[in-house]
Each structure stands twice: as structure tokens, then as C-alpha cells.
CSV table of C-alpha atoms in Angstrom, one decimal:
chain,number,residue,atom,x,y,z
X,158,MET,CA,9.6,7.1,58.4
X,159,ALA,CA,13.0,8.8,58.4
X,160,LEU,CA,15.9,7.8,60.7
X,161,GLN,CA,16.0,9.9,63.9
X,162,HIS,CA,18.5,10.6,66.6
X,163,ILE,CA,17.5,11.1,70.3
X,164,HIS,CA,20.0,12.3,72.9
X,165,LEU,CA,18.8,11.0,76.2
X,166,ASN,CA,19.1,13.0,79.5
X,167,ALA,CA,17.4,10.3,81.5
X,168,ALA,CA,16.7,6.5,81.3
X,169,LEU,CA,14.6,5.5,78.3
X,170,THR,CA,11.2,4.1,79.1
X,171,PRO,CA,10.0,1.7,78.0
X,172,LYS,CA,13.2,-0.1,77.1
X,173,PRO,CA,13.4,-1.4,73.5
X,174,ARG,CA,12.0,-4.9,73.0
X,175,GLY,CA,14.2,-7.9,72.3
X,176,LYS,CA,17.8,-8.9,72.8
X,177,PHE,CA,20.5,-6.6,71.4
X,178,ALA,CA,23.6,-7.5,69.4
X,179,SER,CA,27.0,-5.8,69.8
X,180,VAL,CA,28.7,-4.6,66.6
X,181,ASP,CA,32.4,-4.3,67.6
X,182,SER,CA,35.2,-2.5,65.8
X,183,GLY,CA,35.7,-3.9,62.3
X,184,MET,CA,32.3,-5.7,62.2
X,185,VAL,CA,29.1,-5.2,60.2
X,186,GLY,CA,25.7,-6.1,61.7
X,187,ILE,CA,22.4,-6.3,59.6
X,188,SER,CA,19.0,-6.7,61.2
X,189,THR,CA,16.8,-8.1,58.4
X,190,PHE,CA,13.4,-7.5,60.0
X,191,GLY,CA,14.4,-4.8,62.5
X,192,LEU,CA,13.8,-7.0,65.4
X,193,THR,CA,17.3,-6.8,66.9
X,194,PRO,CA,18.7,-3.6,68.4
X,195,PHE,CA,22.4,-2.9,67.9
X,196,TRP,CA,24.9,-1.6,70.4
X,197,SER,CA,27.9,0.1,68.8
X,198,THR,CA,30.2,-0.8,71.7
X,199,GLY,CA,32.5,2.0,72.9
X,200,PHE,CA,34.4,4.0,70.3
X,201,SER,CA,38.1,4.7,70.6
X,202,GLY,CA,38.9,6.6,67.4
X,203,CYS,CA,36.5,4.5,65.3
X,204,VAL,CA,33.7,5.6,63.0
X,205,GLY,CA,30.1,4.4,63.4
X,206,LEU,CA,27.8,4.2,60.4
X,207,VAL,CA,24.0,3.4,60.6
X,208,MET,CA,22.0,2.7,57.4
X,209,CYS,CA,18.3,2.1,56.8
X,210,GLY,CA,15.7,2.4,54.1
X,211,THR,CA,12.2,1.4,53.2
X,212,GLY,CA,10.9,-1.2,55.6
X,213,SER,CA,12.1,-2.1,59.1
X,214,TRP,CA,15.5,-3.5,58.4
X,215,GLY,CA,18.7,-1.7,59.6
X,216,ALA,CA,22.4,-2.0,59.6
X,217,LEU,CA,25.3,-0.8,61.7
X,218,VAL,CA,28.9,-0.7,60.4
X,219,HIS,CA,31.7,-0.2,63.0
X,220,LEU,CA,34.7,1.1,61.1
X,221,ASN,CA,38.0,0.5,62.9
X,222,GLN,CA,40.0,3.7,63.7
X,223,SER,CA,42.7,2.5,61.2
X,224,ILE,CA,40.4,3.5,58.4
X,225,GLN,CA,41.5,7.1,58.9
X,226,SER,CA,45.2,6.5,58.8
X,227,GLY,CA,48.0,5.7,56.3
X,228,ASN,CA,46.7,4.7,52.8
X,229,LYS,CA,43.2,3.9,54.0
X,230,ASP,CA,40.2,5.4,52.3
X,231,LEU,CA,37.2,6.5,54.4
X,232,ALA,CA,35.1,7.6,51.4
X,233,LEU,CA,35.6,4.1,49.8
X,234,ALA,CA,34.7,2.5,53.1
X,235,LEU,CA,31.4,4.3,53.2
X,236,ASP,CA,30.6,3.4,49.6
X,237,VAL,CA,31.6,-0.3,50.0
X,238,SER,CA,29.6,-0.5,53.3
X,239,ALA,CA,26.4,0.8,51.5
X,240,ARG,CA,26.9,-1.5,48.5
X,241,PHE,CA,27.4,-4.5,50.8
X,242,VAL,CA,24.3,-3.8,52.9
X,243,CYS,CA,22.3,-3.2,49.7
X,244,SER,CA,23.4,-6.5,48.3
X,245,LYS,CA,22.4,-8.4,51.4
X,246,MET,CA,19.0,-6.7,51.6
X,247,ASN,CA,18.5,-6.9,47.8
X,248,ILE,CA,17.8,-3.2,47.5
X,249,ASP,CA,19.0,-0.4,45.2
X,250,ARG,CA,20.1,2.1,47.8
X,251,VAL,CA,19.8,3.1,51.4
X,252,THR,CA,17.7,6.2,52.1
X,253,ASP,CA,19.0,7.3,55.5
X,254,VAL,CA,22.6,7.4,57.0
X,255,LEU,CA,23.9,8.4,60.4
X,256,ILE,CA,27.6,8.8,60.9
X,257,PHE,CA,29.1,9.0,64.4
X,258,TYR,CA,32.6,9.8,65.6
X,259,GLY,CA,33.0,10.2,69.3
X,260,ASP,CA,36.7,10.5,70.1
X,261,PRO,CA,39.5,13.0,69.9
X,262,GLY,CA,41.7,12.6,67.0
X,263,SER,CA,43.7,14.5,64.3
X,264,ASN,CA,40.7,14.8,62.0
X,265,LEU,CA,37.7,14.1,64.2
X,266,GLY,CA,36.2,11.8,61.5
X,267,GLN,CA,36.3,14.6,58.9
X,268,SER,CA,39.0,13.1,56.6
X,269,GLN,CA,38.8,13.8,52.9
X,270,ASN,CA,36.4,16.7,53.5
X,271,LEU,CA,33.5,14.3,53.8
X,272,ASN,CA,30.8,16.6,55.0
X,273,ALA,CA,27.2,15.6,55.2
X,274,HIS,CA,26.5,16.9,51.7
X,275,GLU,CA,29.4,14.8,50.2
X,276,ILE,CA,28.2,11.7,52.1
X,277,LYS,CA,24.7,12.1,50.7
X,278,ARG,CA,26.1,12.5,47.2
X,279,LEU,CA,28.5,9.5,47.6
X,280,LEU,CA,25.9,7.1,48.9
X,281,ARG,CA,22.9,8.5,46.9
X,282,CYS,CA,20.9,8.6,50.1
X,283,GLU,CA,18.1,11.1,51.0
X,284,ARG,CA,19.1,12.1,54.5
X,285,VAL,CA,22.3,12.2,56.6
X,286,ILE,CA,22.6,12.7,60.3
X,287,ASP,CA,26.1,13.8,61.1
X,288,LEU,CA,27.1,13.2,64.8
X,289,ARG,CA,30.8,13.6,64.3
X,290,ARG,CA,32.7,15.6,66.9
X,291,THR,CA,33.8,19.0,65.8
X,292,ASN,CA,36.0,19.8,68.9
X,293,ASP,CA,37.3,18.1,72.0
X,294,HIS,CA,33.9,17.9,73.7
X,295,ALA,CA,32.2,14.6,73.4
X,296,THR,CA,28.7,16.0,72.8
X,297,TYR,CA,27.1,12.6,72.1
X,298,GLY,CA,29.2,10.4,74.3
X,299,SER,CA,31.3,7.4,73.1
X,300,ASP,CA,28.7,4.8,72.1
X,301,PHE,CA,25.1,4.5,70.8
X,302,VAL,CA,22.2,2.1,70.6
X,303,TYR,CA,20.4,1.7,67.3
X,304,VAL,CA,16.8,0.3,67.3
X,305,PRO,CA,15.8,-0.5,63.7
X,306,ALA,CA,12.2,-1.1,64.6
X,307,ARG,CA,11.9,2.5,65.9
X,308,LYS,CA,14.3,3.8,63.2
X,309,THR,CA,16.1,5.6,66.1
X,310,VAL,CA,19.6,6.0,67.3
X,311,TYR,CA,20.0,6.8,71.0
X,312,THR,CA,23.0,8.5,72.6
X,313,ASP,CA,23.3,9.5,76.2
X,314,ALA,CA,24.3,12.7,78.0
X,315,ASN,CA,25.9,10.7,80.7
X,316,GLY,CA,28.1,8.8,78.3
X,317,LEU,CA,26.8,5.2,78.2
X,318,ALA,CA,23.8,4.7,75.9
X,319,LEU,CA,23.6,1.0,76.5
X,320,VAL,CA,22.7,1.6,80.2
X,321,ALA,CA,20.4,4.6,79.4
X,322,THR,CA,18.3,2.4,77.1
X,323,GLY,CA,17.8,-0.2,79.8
X,324,PHE,CA,19.8,-3.0,78.4
X,325,ASP,CA,22.1,-5.2,80.5
X,326,GLU,CA,24.4,-8.2,79.8
X,327,ASP,CA,21.5,-10.7,80.2
X,328,ASP,CA,19.8,-9.0,77.2
X,329,GLU,CA,22.7,-9.7,74.8
X,330,LEU,CA,22.4,-11.9,71.8
X,331,VAL,CA,25.8,-13.1,70.5
X,332,PRO,CA,25.5,-14.0,66.8
X,333,LYS,CA,28.4,-15.9,65.2
X,334,PRO,CA,30.0,-13.6,62.7
X,335,ASN,CA,30.7,-14.8,59.2
X,336,ASN,CA,34.5,-14.6,59.1
X,337,ALA,CA,34.8,-15.4,55.4
X,338,ASP,CA,36.6,-12.8,53.5
X,339,PHE,CA,34.6,-9.6,53.1
X,340,PRO,CA,33.7,-9.2,49.5
X,341,TYR,CA,36.3,-6.7,48.4
X,342,LYS,CA,36.5,-6.1,44.7
X,343,SER,CA,40.3,-6.4,44.5
X,344,ASP,CA,43.4,-6.7,46.5
X,345,GLY,CA,43.9,-3.0,45.9
X,346,GLU,CA,40.5,-2.2,47.4
X,347,LYS,CA,41.2,-4.5,50.3
X,348,ALA,CA,44.4,-2.7,51.1
X,349,LYS,CA,42.6,0.6,51.3
X,350,LEU,CA,40.0,-0.8,53.7
X,351,THR,CA,41.7,-3.2,56.1
X,352,PRO,CA,42.1,-3.1,58.9
X,353,GLY,CA,39.0,-0.9,59.0
X,354,LEU,CA,35.9,-2.4,57.3
X,355,GLY,CA,34.8,-5.9,57.7
X,356,HIS,CA,38.0,-7.5,58.8
X,357,LYS,CA,36.3,-9.0,61.9
X,358,GLY,CA,33.4,-10.3,59.8
X,359,TRP,CA,29.7,-9.6,59.5
X,360,PHE,CA,26.5,-11.1,60.8
X,361,GLN,CA,22.8,-11.0,60.0
X,362,VAL,CA,20.1,-11.3,62.6
X,363,PRO,CA,16.3,-11.0,62.5
């Protein structure tokens, strides 16, 4: 089953099962068995990346907005994100990728001419859903909820996907992130990725 995107115009029923985990800016969350929905938290110039493949697992990478400034490398961040997730799931490659950028900015998440075709080539995936803004209108709001068990990413026309999917603060699981150094290949690679990718750690949940 391919990853899908649903833009809600009304509250989702029934709400997804289980407690959700927040993946804040600079963090990576991996759901090993697809049992834990993810909330992206609100975006403020950041890039959201969802990845999945064969099976029910799923991952959400929240790239800090710094990844698009200075000497940072967004293409490298996408590549390293996919390699990291694949290493944790012991797989060769991801099959589906969704990229989200919900805030106004100088390049609207389009730096280095990374269109959907280039992302597919770079990550060797089969499908890309591109939800990056192309103008000043926030078509898909400023956050999303990813439910790996359903292979679905939900956005909301009213701007807050967490509420639209039926979750509240009592439904939140707060995993302890692994704050050990993210496995950058070199200091040079780390300089191109931080702050941006993994500088606040990563976690793995069921």
C-alpha cells in the first residue's frame, strides 16, 4: 500500500488508535511497527519529511529551518535521513516519501532545485508526495499528523491537524530521545547538517 495524503475539511472519525508522539524541530521519530502516530508539531520555516516502505513501519524527520540557510545542504539532509532510517529498520531503501513545507520563506522549501523528480532520484524511492508551498498561501496548514498503520498523512483545512484528527494532550506519548551524536559521517558532513537534522536527537517507538 502506497503512502497517501488526506486533507481534512472536518474532524476525522474514527480517530487513530494509540497515543501519538511529537517529532519536534531537529528530531527524528521512527515507529518500528506502525503503532504510534506522529505529530509534526507546528512548522515555522522547517521542512517535514515522512518515509515508509514495505510493512507497517514509518518515520518522520523534522528538519530545522536552518537547513535552508548558510552553508547547509538540504539535498544531503534528505539523503542522510533516508540512510539513517534504513539503517535502523535494516532495509535497503524507502519506497514512499512525503515532503512538507508550510511557511513563507525565501525559497519555500525549494532550495537547490529539489523538485519531486530529483527527490525520487536522490532517495531511490518509488513515489514522492510534494506538499511544499509554492506561494504565500498555506494550502495545507502548518502541521500534519502521520499515522503509519494507515500509511496516511493528514493535514487540515482549518490549520491544526492534531485537533482535526481527534488527539489531545492526554493522548501524547513522550519518548526519551537518544541525544547521542547523530551518526554523521564526518565533521564536514555535520557542518552541512547542523543545526537542521538530528541535533535534538532521535527516538524509536513501537
